[in-house]
Every structure is written in C-alpha cells, then in structure tokens.
CSV table of C-alpha atoms in Angstrom, one decimal:
chain,number,residue,atom,x,y,z
A,22,MET,CA,19.7,15.2,-21.9
A,23,THR,CA,19.3,12.3,-24.3
A,24,ASP,CA,21.1,9.0,-24.0
A,25,GLY,CA,23.4,10.1,-26.9
A,26,ASP,CA,25.0,12.6,-24.6
A,27,LEU,CA,25.7,10.1,-21.8
A,28,ALA,CA,28.6,7.8,-21.1
A,29,GLU,CA,28.3,4.1,-21.8
A,30,ASN,CA,27.8,1.5,-19.1
A,31,ARG,CA,31.1,0.0,-17.9
A,32,SER,CA,30.0,-3.5,-17.3
A,33,HIS,CA,33.0,-4.7,-15.3
A,34,VAL,CA,32.6,-2.4,-12.3
A,35,PHE,CA,29.8,-1.6,-9.9
A,36,GLU,CA,28.4,1.9,-10.4
A,37,ARG,CA,25.7,3.3,-8.2
A,38,LEU,CA,22.4,4.2,-9.7
A,39,PRO,CA,21.6,8.0,-9.9
A,40,ALA,CA,19.0,9.1,-7.4
A,41,THR,CA,16.8,10.6,-10.2
A,42,ASP,CA,16.6,10.6,-14.0
A,43,ALA,CA,17.9,14.2,-14.0
A,44,GLU,CA,21.2,13.0,-12.4
A,45,ARG,CA,21.9,10.3,-14.9
A,46,THR,CA,25.4,10.2,-16.5
A,47,VAL,CA,25.2,6.7,-18.0
A,48,GLY,CA,23.0,5.9,-21.0
A,49,GLY,CA,20.1,3.5,-20.4
A,50,ARG,CA,20.7,3.3,-16.7
A,51,PRO,CA,17.5,3.6,-14.7
A,52,SER,CA,17.5,5.9,-11.6
A,53,ARG,CA,16.9,4.7,-8.0
A,54,GLU,CA,13.6,6.6,-8.2
A,55,ALA,CA,12.5,4.7,-11.3
A,56,VAL,CA,13.4,1.3,-9.6
A,57,LEU,CA,11.5,2.1,-6.4
A,58,ALA,CA,8.5,3.3,-8.5
A,59,TRP,CA,8.6,0.1,-10.5
A,60,TRP,CA,8.5,-2.3,-7.5
A,61,ASP,CA,5.6,-0.2,-6.1
A,62,ASP,CA,3.6,0.1,-9.3
A,63,ARG,CA,4.1,-3.5,-10.4
A,64,PHE,CA,3.9,-5.4,-7.1
A,65,GLY,CA,2.8,-2.9,-4.5
A,66,VAL,CA,6.1,-3.4,-2.7
A,67,PRO,CA,6.5,-0.2,-0.6
A,68,ARG,CA,9.5,2.1,-1.2
A,69,GLU,CA,10.5,1.7,2.5
A,70,THR,CA,11.3,-1.9,1.8
A,71,PHE,CA,14.6,-0.7,0.2
A,72,ALA,CA,15.4,2.1,2.6
A,73,GLU,CA,18.5,0.4,3.8
A,74,HIS,CA,19.8,-0.6,0.4
A,75,THR,CA,21.8,1.2,-2.3
A,76,PHE,CA,21.3,0.1,-6.0
A,77,TRP,CA,24.2,-0.6,-8.4
A,78,GLU,CA,24.7,-1.7,-12.0
A,79,LYS,CA,27.3,-4.2,-13.0
A,80,GLY,CA,26.9,-6.1,-16.2
A,81,ALA,CA,24.6,-4.8,-18.8
A,82,GLY,CA,21.2,-4.3,-17.2
A,83,LYS,CA,22.0,-6.3,-14.1
A,84,LEU,CA,21.0,-4.3,-10.9
A,85,TRP,CA,22.2,-5.2,-7.4
A,86,ALA,CA,20.8,-4.3,-4.0
A,87,TYR,CA,23.4,-3.8,-1.3
A,88,ALA,CA,23.1,-3.0,2.4
A,89,GLY,CA,26.8,-2.3,3.2
A,90,ASP,CA,29.4,0.4,2.4
A,91,ALA,CA,31.4,0.6,-0.9
A,92,PRO,CA,33.0,3.3,-2.9
A,93,ASP,CA,31.5,4.3,-6.3
A,94,PRO,CA,32.7,2.8,-8.6
A,95,ALA,CA,33.6,-0.5,-6.9
A,96,ASP,CA,35.8,-3.2,-8.6
A,97,LEU,CA,34.4,-6.3,-6.8
A,98,GLU,CA,33.0,-9.7,-7.8
A,99,ALA,CA,29.6,-9.1,-6.2
A,100,LEU,CA,27.9,-6.5,-4.1
A,101,GLY,CA,24.8,-7.6,-2.2
A,102,MET,CA,22.2,-9.4,-4.4
A,103,VAL,CA,21.3,-9.3,-8.1
A,104,PHE,CA,17.7,-8.2,-7.8
A,105,LEU,CA,16.5,-6.8,-11.1
A,106,ARG,CA,17.1,-7.1,-14.8
A,107,VAL,CA,16.6,-3.9,-16.8
A,108,ARG,CA,17.7,-2.6,-20.2
A,109,GLN,CA,15.0,-4.9,-21.7
A,110,GLU,CA,11.4,-4.2,-22.5
A,111,HIS,CA,9.9,-5.8,-19.4
A,112,TRP,CA,12.0,-5.5,-16.3
A,113,LYS,CA,12.4,-8.8,-14.5
A,114,PRO,CA,13.1,-9.4,-10.8
A,115,THR,CA,15.2,-12.3,-9.7
A,116,THR,CA,14.0,-15.4,-7.8
A,117,ASP,CA,16.1,-14.4,-4.8
A,118,ALA,CA,14.9,-10.8,-4.8
A,119,VAL,CA,11.2,-11.7,-4.7
A,120,GLN,CA,12.0,-14.2,-1.9
A,121,ARG,CA,13.8,-11.5,0.0
A,122,PHE,CA,11.7,-8.4,-0.8
A,123,GLY,CA,8.4,-9.8,-2.3
A,124,ARG,CA,6.6,-10.7,0.9
A,125,ALA,CA,5.1,-7.2,0.9
A,126,ALA,CA,3.6,-7.7,-2.6
A,127,THR,CA,0.0,-6.8,-2.9
A,128,ARG,CA,-0.6,-7.1,-6.6
A,129,ASN,CA,0.6,-9.3,-9.5
A,130,ALA,CA,1.2,-12.0,-7.0
A,131,ILE,CA,-0.4,-15.4,-8.0
A,132,GLU,CA,-1.1,-17.8,-5.2
A,133,LEU,CA,-0.4,-21.5,-6.0
A,134,ASP,CA,-1.8,-24.5,-4.1
A,135,GLY,CA,0.5,-27.3,-2.9
A,136,ALA,CA,0.7,-29.3,-6.2
A,137,ALA,CA,1.0,-26.2,-8.4
A,138,ALA,CA,3.8,-24.8,-6.1
A,139,ARG,CA,5.7,-28.1,-6.3
A,140,ARG,CA,5.5,-28.0,-10.1
A,141,PHE,CA,6.5,-24.4,-10.2
A,142,VAL,CA,9.7,-24.9,-8.2
A,143,ALA,CA,10.5,-28.0,-10.3
A,144,GLY,CA,10.6,-25.6,-13.3
A,145,GLU,CA,7.4,-26.7,-15.0
A,146,ASP,CA,5.1,-24.5,-17.0
A,147,GLN,CA,1.4,-24.9,-16.2
A,148,GLU,CA,-2.0,-23.7,-17.4
A,149,LEU,CA,-3.7,-21.7,-14.7
A,150,PRO,CA,-6.5,-19.2,-14.6
A,151,TRP,CA,-5.4,-15.6,-13.8
A,152,ASP,CA,-7.5,-12.4,-14.1
A,153,GLY,CA,-4.7,-9.9,-13.8
A,154,ASP,CA,-2.0,-8.5,-16.0
A,155,TRP,CA,0.1,-10.7,-18.2
A,156,GLY,CA,3.9,-10.5,-17.7
A,157,TYR,CA,6.1,-11.2,-14.8
A,158,LEU,CA,4.3,-12.2,-11.6
A,159,ILE,CA,5.4,-13.2,-8.1
A,160,ALA,CA,4.3,-16.8,-7.5
A,161,VAL,CA,3.5,-17.3,-3.8
A,162,HIS,CA,2.2,-20.2,-1.7
A,163,ARG,CA,1.4,-21.0,1.9
A,164,PRO,CA,3.9,-23.6,3.1
A,165,PRO,CA,2.5,-26.6,5.0
A,166,GLY,CA,2.4,-25.8,8.7
A,167,ARG,CA,2.0,-22.1,8.0
A,168,GLU,CA,-1.4,-22.0,6.3
A,169,GLY,CA,-2.6,-19.1,8.5
A,170,ASP,CA,0.3,-16.9,7.5
A,171,ARG,CA,0.9,-14.4,4.8
A,172,PRO,CA,1.9,-16.3,1.6
A,173,GLU,CA,5.6,-16.8,1.0
A,174,PRO,CA,7.2,-15.9,-2.4
A,175,LEU,CA,8.5,-18.8,-4.4
A,176,GLY,CA,9.9,-16.9,-7.4
A,177,VAL,CA,9.0,-15.3,-10.6
A,178,GLY,CA,6.6,-16.6,-13.3
A,179,LEU,CA,5.9,-15.3,-16.7
A,180,TYR,CA,2.1,-15.3,-17.3
A,181,VAL,CA,1.0,-15.4,-21.0
A,182,HIS,CA,-1.8,-17.0,-22.9
A,183,GLY,CA,-3.3,-18.8,-19.9
A,184,GLU,CA,0.0,-20.3,-18.9
A,185,LEU,CA,2.3,-19.6,-16.0
A,186,ARG,CA,5.9,-20.2,-17.1
A,187,SER,CA,8.3,-20.9,-14.3
A,188,GLN,CA,11.3,-18.7,-14.4
A,189,ILE,CA,13.1,-20.5,-11.6
A,190,PRO,CA,16.8,-20.8,-12.7
A,191,LYS,CA,18.1,-24.4,-13.2
A,192,GLY,CA,20.3,-24.3,-10.1
A,193,ARG,CA,17.4,-23.3,-7.8
A,194,ARG,CA,14.8,-25.9,-9.1
A,195,ARG,CA,13.9,-28.6,-6.6
A,196,GLU,CA,11.7,-31.7,-6.5
A,197,ILE,CA,10.1,-31.1,-3.1
A,198,ASP,CA,9.5,-34.3,-1.2
A,199,ARG,CA,5.9,-35.4,-1.3
A,200,ALA,CA,5.8,-36.3,2.4
A,201,GLU,CA,4.5,-32.7,2.9
A,202,ARG,CA,0.8,-33.3,2.3
B,7,MET,CA,46.5,-44.5,10.6
B,8,VAL,CA,46.8,-40.7,10.7
B,9,LEU,CA,44.6,-40.2,13.7
B,10,GLU,CA,46.9,-42.3,15.9
B,11,ARG,CA,49.4,-39.4,16.0
B,12,TYR,CA,46.8,-37.5,18.1
B,13,GLU,CA,46.2,-40.2,20.7
B,14,PRO,CA,48.8,-38.7,23.0
B,15,LEU,CA,46.7,-35.5,23.1
B,16,VAL,CA,43.3,-37.0,23.9
B,17,GLU,CA,42.6,-38.7,27.3
B,18,ASP,CA,40.3,-41.4,26.0
B,19,SER,CA,41.8,-42.6,22.7
B,20,GLU,CA,39.3,-45.4,22.4
B,21,ALA,CA,36.3,-43.1,22.6
B,22,PHE,CA,38.1,-40.7,20.2
B,23,ARG,CA,38.7,-43.5,17.7
B,24,ALA,CA,35.1,-44.8,18.0
B,25,ALA,CA,33.6,-41.4,17.5
B,26,CYS,CA,35.7,-40.8,14.4
B,27,GLU,CA,34.2,-43.9,12.8
B,28,ARG,CA,30.6,-43.0,13.4
B,29,PRO,CA,28.8,-41.0,10.7
B,30,LEU,CA,27.4,-37.6,11.6
B,31,PRO,CA,23.7,-36.7,11.7
B,32,SER,CA,22.4,-34.2,9.2
B,33,VAL,CA,22.3,-30.7,10.8
B,34,VAL,CA,20.7,-27.5,9.5
B,35,ARG,CA,21.0,-23.9,10.8
B,36,VAL,CA,18.0,-21.6,10.8
B,37,ASN,CA,18.7,-18.6,8.6
B,38,THR,CA,17.2,-15.8,10.7
B,39,ILE,CA,17.4,-13.3,7.8
B,40,LYS,CA,14.4,-15.1,6.3
B,41,ALA,CA,12.7,-17.2,9.0
B,42,THR,CA,12.4,-17.7,12.7
B,43,VAL,CA,13.4,-20.8,14.7
B,44,GLU,CA,9.7,-21.4,15.4
B,45,ARG,CA,8.7,-21.1,11.8
B,46,VAL,CA,11.3,-23.6,10.7
B,47,ARG,CA,10.3,-26.0,13.5
B,48,ARG,CA,6.7,-26.0,12.3
B,49,ALA,CA,7.6,-26.3,8.6
B,50,LEU,CA,9.9,-29.3,9.3
B,51,ALA,CA,7.2,-31.0,11.4
B,52,ALA,CA,4.7,-30.5,8.5
B,53,ALA,CA,7.2,-32.1,6.2
B,54,ASP,CA,7.3,-35.2,8.5
B,55,THR,CA,11.0,-34.4,9.1
B,56,ASP,CA,12.0,-35.1,12.7
B,57,ALA,CA,14.0,-32.1,13.9
B,58,GLU,CA,15.8,-32.2,17.2
B,59,ALA,CA,17.0,-28.9,18.6
B,60,VAL,CA,20.7,-28.8,19.4
B,61,ASP,CA,21.0,-28.0,23.1
B,62,TRP,CA,24.0,-25.6,22.9
B,63,ASN,CA,22.6,-23.6,19.9
B,64,PRO,CA,18.9,-23.1,19.5
B,65,ARG,CA,19.4,-22.2,15.8
B,66,LEU,CA,20.6,-25.7,14.9
B,67,PHE,CA,18.4,-28.8,14.3
B,68,ARG,CA,19.5,-32.4,13.8
B,69,LEU,CA,17.3,-33.9,11.1
B,70,SER,CA,16.0,-37.4,10.4
B,71,THR,CA,16.4,-36.8,6.6
B,72,ASP,CA,19.7,-36.8,4.9
B,73,ARG,CA,18.1,-34.8,2.0
B,74,PRO,CA,17.1,-31.5,3.7
B,75,GLY,CA,17.6,-29.8,0.3
B,76,ASN,CA,14.3,-31.2,-0.9
B,77,THR,CA,12.1,-29.5,1.6
B,78,TRP,CA,10.2,-26.2,1.5
B,79,PRO,CA,12.3,-24.7,4.3
B,80,TYR,CA,15.5,-25.3,2.3
B,81,TYR,CA,13.9,-24.0,-1.0
B,82,HIS,CA,12.9,-20.8,0.8
B,83,GLY,CA,16.3,-20.3,2.2
B,84,TRP,CA,15.1,-20.7,5.8
B,85,ILE,CA,17.7,-23.3,6.5
B,86,TYR,CA,21.3,-24.1,5.6
B,87,GLY,CA,23.0,-27.4,5.9
B,88,GLN,CA,26.0,-26.9,8.3
B,89,GLU,CA,27.9,-29.3,10.5
B,90,GLU,CA,27.1,-28.6,14.1
B,91,VAL,CA,30.6,-27.8,15.3
B,92,SER,CA,31.3,-25.5,12.4
B,93,ALA,CA,28.7,-23.1,13.8
B,94,LEU,CA,31.0,-22.3,16.7
B,95,PRO,CA,33.6,-19.8,15.3
B,96,ALA,CA,31.0,-17.3,14.1
B,97,LEU,CA,29.4,-17.3,17.5
B,98,VAL,CA,32.8,-16.7,19.1
B,99,LEU,CA,33.5,-13.9,16.7
B,100,ASP,CA,30.1,-12.4,17.7
B,101,PRO,CA,29.7,-9.8,14.9
B,102,GLN,CA,27.3,-7.0,15.5
B,103,PRO,CA,24.8,-5.4,13.1
B,104,GLY,CA,26.4,-2.4,11.4
B,105,GLU,CA,30.0,-3.6,11.8
B,106,ARG,CA,32.7,-4.2,9.2
B,107,VAL,CA,33.5,-7.9,9.1
B,108,PHE,CA,36.1,-9.8,7.0
B,109,ASP,CA,35.8,-13.5,5.9
B,110,PRO,CA,39.0,-14.2,4.0
B,111,CYS,CA,38.3,-17.8,3.1
B,112,ALA,CA,34.6,-17.6,2.7
B,113,ALA,CA,33.4,-20.2,0.1
B,114,PRO,CA,31.2,-22.1,0.0
B,115,GLY,CA,29.5,-19.9,2.6
B,116,SER,CA,28.1,-21.8,5.6
B,117,LYS,CA,30.0,-19.5,8.0
B,118,THR,CA,29.6,-16.4,5.8
B,119,THR,CA,25.8,-16.7,5.7
B,120,GLN,CA,25.8,-17.3,9.5
B,121,LEU,CA,27.9,-14.1,10.0
B,122,ALA,CA,25.4,-12.2,7.8
B,123,ALA,CA,22.5,-13.5,9.9
B,124,LEU,CA,24.3,-12.6,13.2
B,125,MET,CA,24.8,-9.1,11.7
B,126,ASP,CA,21.1,-9.0,10.9
B,127,ASP,CA,22.1,-8.4,7.3
B,128,ARG,CA,23.4,-4.9,8.2
B,129,GLY,CA,26.9,-3.5,8.1
B,130,THR,CA,29.5,-4.7,5.6
B,131,LEU,CA,30.6,-8.3,5.3
B,132,VAL,CA,33.6,-8.7,3.0
B,133,ALA,CA,33.8,-12.3,1.7
B,134,ASN,CA,36.9,-13.4,-0.1
B,135,ASP,CA,38.0,-16.6,-1.8
B,136,ASN,CA,40.8,-17.3,-4.1
B,137,ASN,CA,38.8,-19.9,-6.1
B,138,LEU,CA,36.3,-18.4,-8.6
B,139,GLY,CA,34.3,-21.7,-8.9
B,140,ARG,CA,33.9,-21.9,-5.2
B,141,LEU,CA,32.9,-18.2,-5.1
B,142,SER,CA,30.1,-18.9,-7.5
B,143,ALA,CA,28.8,-21.4,-5.0
B,144,LEU,CA,29.2,-18.9,-2.2
B,145,ARG,CA,27.2,-16.3,-4.1
B,146,SER,CA,24.3,-18.5,-4.9
B,147,ASN,CA,24.2,-19.8,-1.3
B,148,ALA,CA,24.2,-16.2,0.0
B,149,GLU,CA,21.5,-15.1,-2.4
B,150,ARG,CA,19.3,-18.1,-1.5
B,151,CYS,CA,19.7,-16.9,2.1
B,152,GLY,CA,18.7,-13.4,1.2
B,153,VAL,CA,22.0,-11.9,2.3
B,154,THR,CA,22.5,-8.3,0.9
B,155,ASN,CA,25.3,-7.0,3.1
B,156,LEU,CA,28.0,-9.0,1.3
B,157,ALA,CA,30.8,-7.6,-0.8
B,158,VAL,CA,32.7,-10.4,-2.6
B,159,THR,CA,36.3,-10.3,-3.7
B,160,ASN,CA,38.5,-12.9,-5.5
B,161,THR,CA,42.1,-12.6,-4.3
B,162,ASP,CA,44.8,-14.4,-2.5
B,163,ALA,CA,43.9,-13.7,1.2
B,164,ARG,CA,47.6,-13.5,2.1
B,165,THR,CA,47.8,-10.3,0.0
B,166,PHE,CA,44.3,-9.0,0.5
B,167,SER,CA,44.0,-5.3,-0.1
B,168,LEU,CA,41.5,-2.7,1.3
B,169,LYS,CA,42.1,-0.6,-1.8
B,170,PRO,CA,39.0,-1.8,-3.7
B,171,PHE,CA,37.0,-0.4,-0.7
B,172,GLY,CA,38.5,3.1,-1.1
B,173,ALA,CA,41.2,4.8,0.9
B,174,PRO,CA,40.4,5.2,4.6
B,175,LYS,CA,40.4,9.0,4.5
B,176,ASP,CA,39.0,9.7,1.1
B,177,PRO,CA,36.9,10.4,-0.8
B,178,PRO,CA,35.6,13.0,1.7
B,179,GLY,CA,31.8,12.9,1.3
B,180,ALA,CA,29.8,16.0,0.6
B,181,ASP,CA,28.7,15.9,4.2
B,182,GLY,CA,32.4,15.8,5.3
B,183,THR,CA,32.2,12.4,6.9
B,184,GLY,CA,34.2,10.5,4.3
B,185,SER,CA,33.6,7.0,3.1
B,186,PRO,CA,34.0,4.4,5.7
B,187,ALA,CA,34.4,1.8,3.0
B,188,GLY,CA,38.2,1.5,3.1
B,189,GLU,CA,38.6,1.5,6.9
B,190,PRO,CA,40.1,-1.6,8.7
B,191,PHE,CA,37.7,-4.3,9.9
B,192,ASP,CA,36.1,-4.6,13.3
B,193,ARG,CA,36.3,-8.4,13.2
B,194,ALA,CA,37.6,-11.2,11.0
B,195,LEU,CA,36.8,-14.9,10.8
B,196,VAL,CA,39.9,-16.7,9.6
B,197,ASP,CA,38.5,-20.1,8.8
B,198,VAL,CA,41.4,-21.4,6.8
B,199,PRO,CA,41.8,-24.3,4.4
B,200,CYS,CA,43.3,-27.2,6.3
B,201,SER,CA,44.0,-30.9,6.3
B,202,CYS,CA,40.4,-31.5,7.4
B,203,GLU,CA,41.0,-34.4,9.6
B,204,GLY,CA,38.2,-33.4,11.8
B,205,THR,CA,35.7,-33.9,9.0
B,206,VAL,CA,36.5,-37.7,8.8
B,207,ARG,CA,33.0,-38.5,10.1
B,208,LYS,CA,31.4,-36.7,7.2
B,209,ASN,CA,34.0,-37.7,4.6
B,210,PRO,CA,35.7,-41.0,5.4
B,211,ASP,CA,38.1,-40.2,2.6
B,212,ALA,CA,39.4,-37.1,4.3
B,213,LEU,CA,42.6,-38.8,5.5
B,214,GLU,CA,43.5,-40.6,2.2
B,215,GLU,CA,45.5,-37.6,0.8
B,216,TRP,CA,47.1,-36.9,4.2
B,217,SER,CA,50.8,-36.3,4.4
B,218,LEU,CA,53.1,-34.5,6.7
B,219,ASP,CA,54.4,-32.5,3.8
B,220,HIS,CA,50.9,-31.3,3.0
B,221,VAL,CA,50.4,-30.3,6.6
B,222,ARG,CA,53.6,-28.3,6.6
B,223,GLY,CA,52.8,-26.6,3.3
B,224,ILE,CA,49.3,-25.6,4.3
B,225,ALA,CA,50.5,-24.3,7.6
B,226,GLY,CA,52.6,-21.7,5.7
B,227,LEU,CA,49.5,-20.7,3.9
B,228,GLN,CA,47.5,-20.5,7.1
B,229,ARG,CA,50.1,-18.3,8.7
B,230,GLY,CA,50.0,-15.9,5.8
B,231,ILE,CA,46.2,-15.6,5.8
B,232,LEU,CA,46.0,-15.1,9.6
B,233,GLU,CA,48.7,-12.5,9.7
B,234,ARG,CA,47.1,-10.5,6.8
B,235,ALA,CA,43.7,-10.7,8.5
B,236,ILE,CA,45.2,-9.3,11.7
B,237,GLN,CA,46.9,-6.5,9.7
B,238,VAL,CA,43.5,-5.4,8.2
B,239,THR,CA,41.6,-5.5,11.5
B,240,ARG,CA,41.5,-2.3,13.6
B,241,GLU,CA,43.2,-2.0,16.9
B,242,GLY,CA,41.0,-3.5,19.6
B,243,GLY,CA,39.2,-5.6,16.9
B,244,THR,CA,38.7,-9.3,17.2
B,245,VAL,CA,40.0,-12.1,15.0
B,246,VAL,CA,38.9,-15.7,15.3
B,247,TYR,CA,41.1,-18.4,13.8
B,248,SER,CA,39.5,-21.8,13.2
B,249,THR,CA,40.3,-25.1,11.4
B,250,CYS,CA,38.7,-28.6,11.2
B,251,THR,CA,42.0,-30.3,11.9
B,252,PHE,CA,43.7,-31.8,15.0
B,253,ALA,CA,47.2,-31.0,13.7
B,254,PRO,CA,49.1,-28.7,16.1
B,255,GLU,CA,51.2,-27.7,13.1
B,256,GLU,CA,48.1,-26.0,11.6
B,257,ASN,CA,46.6,-24.8,14.9
B,258,GLU,CA,48.8,-23.8,17.9
B,259,ALA,CA,51.9,-23.4,15.7
B,260,VAL,CA,50.1,-20.9,13.5
B,261,LEU,CA,48.9,-18.9,16.5
B,262,ASP,CA,52.4,-19.0,17.9
B,263,ALA,CA,53.9,-17.6,14.6
B,264,ALA,CA,51.2,-14.9,14.5
B,265,LEU,CA,52.0,-13.9,18.1
B,266,GLY,CA,55.6,-13.4,17.1
B,267,ALA,CA,55.0,-11.6,13.8
B,268,THR,CA,52.0,-9.3,14.6
B,269,ASP,CA,50.6,-7.1,17.3
B,270,CYS,CA,47.9,-9.3,18.9
B,271,ARG,CA,47.1,-11.6,21.8
B,272,VAL,CA,45.2,-14.9,22.2
B,273,VAL,CA,42.4,-14.3,24.7
B,274,PRO,CA,40.1,-16.8,26.6
B,275,PHE,CA,36.5,-17.2,25.6
B,276,GLU,CA,33.4,-19.1,26.8
B,277,THR,CA,31.9,-21.9,24.8
B,278,PRO,CA,28.9,-24.0,25.5
B,279,LEU,CA,30.7,-27.1,24.0
B,280,GLU,CA,32.9,-29.5,25.9
B,281,THR,CA,36.4,-28.6,24.8
B,282,ARG,CA,40.1,-29.0,25.7
B,283,PRO,CA,42.8,-26.3,25.8
B,284,GLY,CA,45.3,-25.7,23.1
B,285,VAL,CA,48.5,-27.6,23.5
B,286,THR,CA,51.9,-25.9,24.2
B,287,GLU,CA,54.1,-28.9,23.3
B,288,TRP,CA,54.1,-31.1,20.2
B,289,ASN,CA,56.8,-33.3,18.7
B,290,GLY,CA,59.6,-31.5,20.4
B,291,GLU,CA,58.2,-28.0,19.6
B,292,THR,CA,57.0,-25.6,22.3
B,293,TYR,CA,54.5,-22.8,21.7
B,294,ASP,CA,53.6,-19.6,23.5
B,295,GLU,CA,51.7,-20.3,26.8
B,296,ALA,CA,48.8,-18.1,25.5
B,297,VAL,CA,47.8,-20.7,23.0
B,298,ARG,CA,46.2,-22.6,25.9
B,299,HIS,CA,43.3,-20.1,25.5
B,300,ALA,CA,42.5,-21.8,22.2
B,301,ARG,CA,39.9,-24.6,22.3
B,302,ARG,CA,40.2,-28.0,20.8
B,303,VAL,CA,37.0,-30.0,20.1
B,304,TYR,CA,37.4,-33.7,19.7
B,305,PRO,CA,34.6,-35.7,18.1
B,306,HIS,CA,33.9,-37.8,21.2
B,307,LEU,CA,33.4,-34.8,23.5
B,308,ASN,CA,30.1,-33.6,22.0
B,309,ASP,CA,29.4,-36.2,19.3
B,310,THR,CA,30.4,-33.7,16.6
B,311,GLY,CA,33.1,-33.3,14.0
B,312,GLY,CA,36.6,-32.2,15.2
B,313,PHE,CA,37.5,-28.6,15.4
B,314,PHE,CA,39.9,-25.9,16.6
B,315,CYS,CA,39.0,-22.4,17.5
B,316,ALA,CA,41.0,-19.4,18.9
B,317,LYS,CA,40.1,-15.8,19.7
B,318,LEU,CA,42.6,-13.0,19.2
B,319,GLU,CA,42.5,-9.4,20.1
B,320,VAL,CA,44.4,-7.0,17.8
B,321,GLY,CA,46.9,-4.5,19.1
B,322,ALA,CA,46.1,-4.9,22.7
C-alpha cells in the first residue's frame, strides 16, 4: 500500500500507532515497530524501555507515549508525554522524553562537564569535539554529588559543524546557580 | 480582618494570628518517578542548599534557598516546589499503581504529579481543569516530572463526562475483555478552587479580595464539583475533598450538602499532622455529625499553611 491509498492524519484527536507498517491506515504515520527500532538504532535505548507504553499521534508528526488506558481514537487535551517529532527528515526526541527514557542510551549520547552542562541548559550553542554521528544527540552529565553514577540526560542537542546546538525549549532553560562547584 | 471570624474555632487565637503572619519556608517534594529521596538529598547538599527533611513525610524537604528552580535537582524534574500541608490530601487518597484516578481541578499540578508518583506512573490518572492556560502549566509540570500515565481534559468539572474515555461496556476488545477506559474511577482527589485563606503565609494578598459573597458563590461551585466526582467514582471507591480555606461554608457545609445529595459517607482517617475535627455548627447552621471526621489544619499547629481535608467512601 502506498501513502496515496491511506487516510489523512486527523490532527485534533489521538490515534494509536499501528503495530507494524503493514497495519498502517494513515499516511505518513510511523508504526510502533519503527519507533522502537529508531530509539534502539539511534541511542541504544532497548525496546523493553517502552513495554508499558502505547504510542499515539495527535498534531502532525507529534507522537505521545502513554502508560494508561484510553479508547482509540481519543478526544483529549493530552495523553501521556510528547516524546518524538516525526514527519520530518530527522526524527527528534523531546527534552522530557530523553530525561524520562534516555538514561538507557548507549550511543549518540554526549557527556558534558559542569560548565558545558550549565551552558547547555541555559540554551547556549557551543563548540565541542565529537567523533560520532552528526544530528540529534542526547546531552548527559554527572550531577554534582552523583559523580560515580551513570550520567543523567539533560536534553537534546543538534550536533553539526563542530558545534552542539542546545534544543532546550525556552520554558525549560535555566541558569543553574554556581554554588554547585 | 477576615481571619478574626475563625477565632471562635481555634483554641489559641493568638498563636493562630501569629502563625498566619509568618512567612512559610520553601518546601520541595521528591519526585519518585525520576529520583530517590537519597539521590535528591545528596544533590541538594552538593548544591550547598540546606535541606531539612520534614518529619511527617520523608519525601518533603524544607530548603534554605527560595530559588529551588535554579538547581540541578529541579532542572532534572527530581523535585517539585509544593507547600508542605498541600502534600496531605494525595497521601490520604492513597492511590495505588494500576488504578483509575480522577483529579477534577488539577492545574497547575503539584498534587497531580504527586498522585502520579504515588501510582508509580502506572494506571490511568485523569487530570481535568477548566482553564486552558493553567492546563498548559499542568502539562509542562507533568512532563518535567516524567509523568506518562496522565490523560488531560479541559471541561467544567461539574459536568465532567466519562464519554471521551469510551463507554464502560464497549468497545468489546478482540480478547473479549472490553476497554476499561470508560469505567468509573477507583479514587478521586477533589481539591477545589477556594477562597485560599490558608495560603495567607505564602501570599499575604490572599485576603484582599475576600468577601462573603465570594465565599457563598464558590461554595456552590465546590458542591457541584464534589457531587460530580462522587458520581463518577465506583461503589466502594474513595473521594478526598480538600481546600486551603478555613471557611466552614466551603468545607463542612459542602460535605453536608454532598451527604444529602449523593450516596456516600464521610469516614475517619489517620494523619501524621496535628489537626482538629471538622465543625458541626457555624453561624447558626448545623451540619451532619459525620463531618467531624474531616480534619482542619490551622497554621500554628504544625507551622504550615492552613488546610481542610475529608475522606469519603462512595456508595457504602
């Protein structure tokens, strides 16, 4: 089936993602399988991370991860968390999604030191060395007091031309107090 | 002064008045969806922020900073600024992971995110608010806390409908179990808009707009919201009613009306805070004896804001 045979996305209601591409009924809508594969391929986030969540689309290309029960379609204001932007060349996870699900990331995660982490969450772009892929990365750091732990995700950065561009939305940006070493 | 009208209700009106004039410390709640109490304790210490655990609730810390928003624990969604006493009603409701829970006046979300954490982010938490602007604050607060079991609606809570969640008996699923989405709730936290007298320590302006007409008007709204919440909660389910006002018109009188209009009863509950029972007489009115099971929290009793909390059992 080509997208031409499929229904158009209804952007005002929540509709659940099909399990696989073969079950698609709405044009341009990725399947659950494709989304799970993307998190795994891009960041090494295992599929089991989302075992308790259903995936939905509301708004063009806005995907939501939800842990509760709802009918399909659902006419609601919000359902779980916006976690991924699709229907664009490079899929982009949200800040809150990488904070919630990105601790398990094993690739395309760039670790920032204290000063770089503060600049990143203030919304600043910065030149940084990075040997891996360009594109959307998960920026992580080790918060003071937890240096021995696994790094904690800060949000999403776009790495291009030797520069990490902070994608932290305006409302989430913070000037972290410098008392913290 | 507005608060003088409550002096007949408190034993020590001098302590009551003095407490109402003291500012409140900054308190945060640990968001256990994203962090542990120990992790937050260490991160705050590393930030040179003095954090004193609140004795009655290990998930609360009193902070030495009044800007907890500019710390790593806040940025990561590990903590949420919440007045100490307002953490009480969600604990009384005691929602369990996997249940269906209703929060009809949810924004901006301190109690909603607390409910989600108590549910371990599992089950279905329906958060409603009639104000779209406040809902947007609720959504961003919930997403910062990593909450994913939240379904958000924007309606008048007095006429809240389960319809958007599907009919209770259909659609029958392929496995024959049917969708549980439209079933009544197991629990509801009815934390209604109120005259907010109890927040005077946080907002000294809270009493400026006070009028008896406003109290009477908002009491009508509160009755409508509570009665609807009781109607959409299953038989045997629990409803907690709470306000941050001392006004019996908005507290015991609302319970009294709900007892008359719906199938429910007010039940006793334990609380780690020093409290006083609900009052059965006020300004010539008398209320059902059962409203004594409700708890009043005056600011001088625990050095918190003022609060009112009642637990109801539906259809019992």
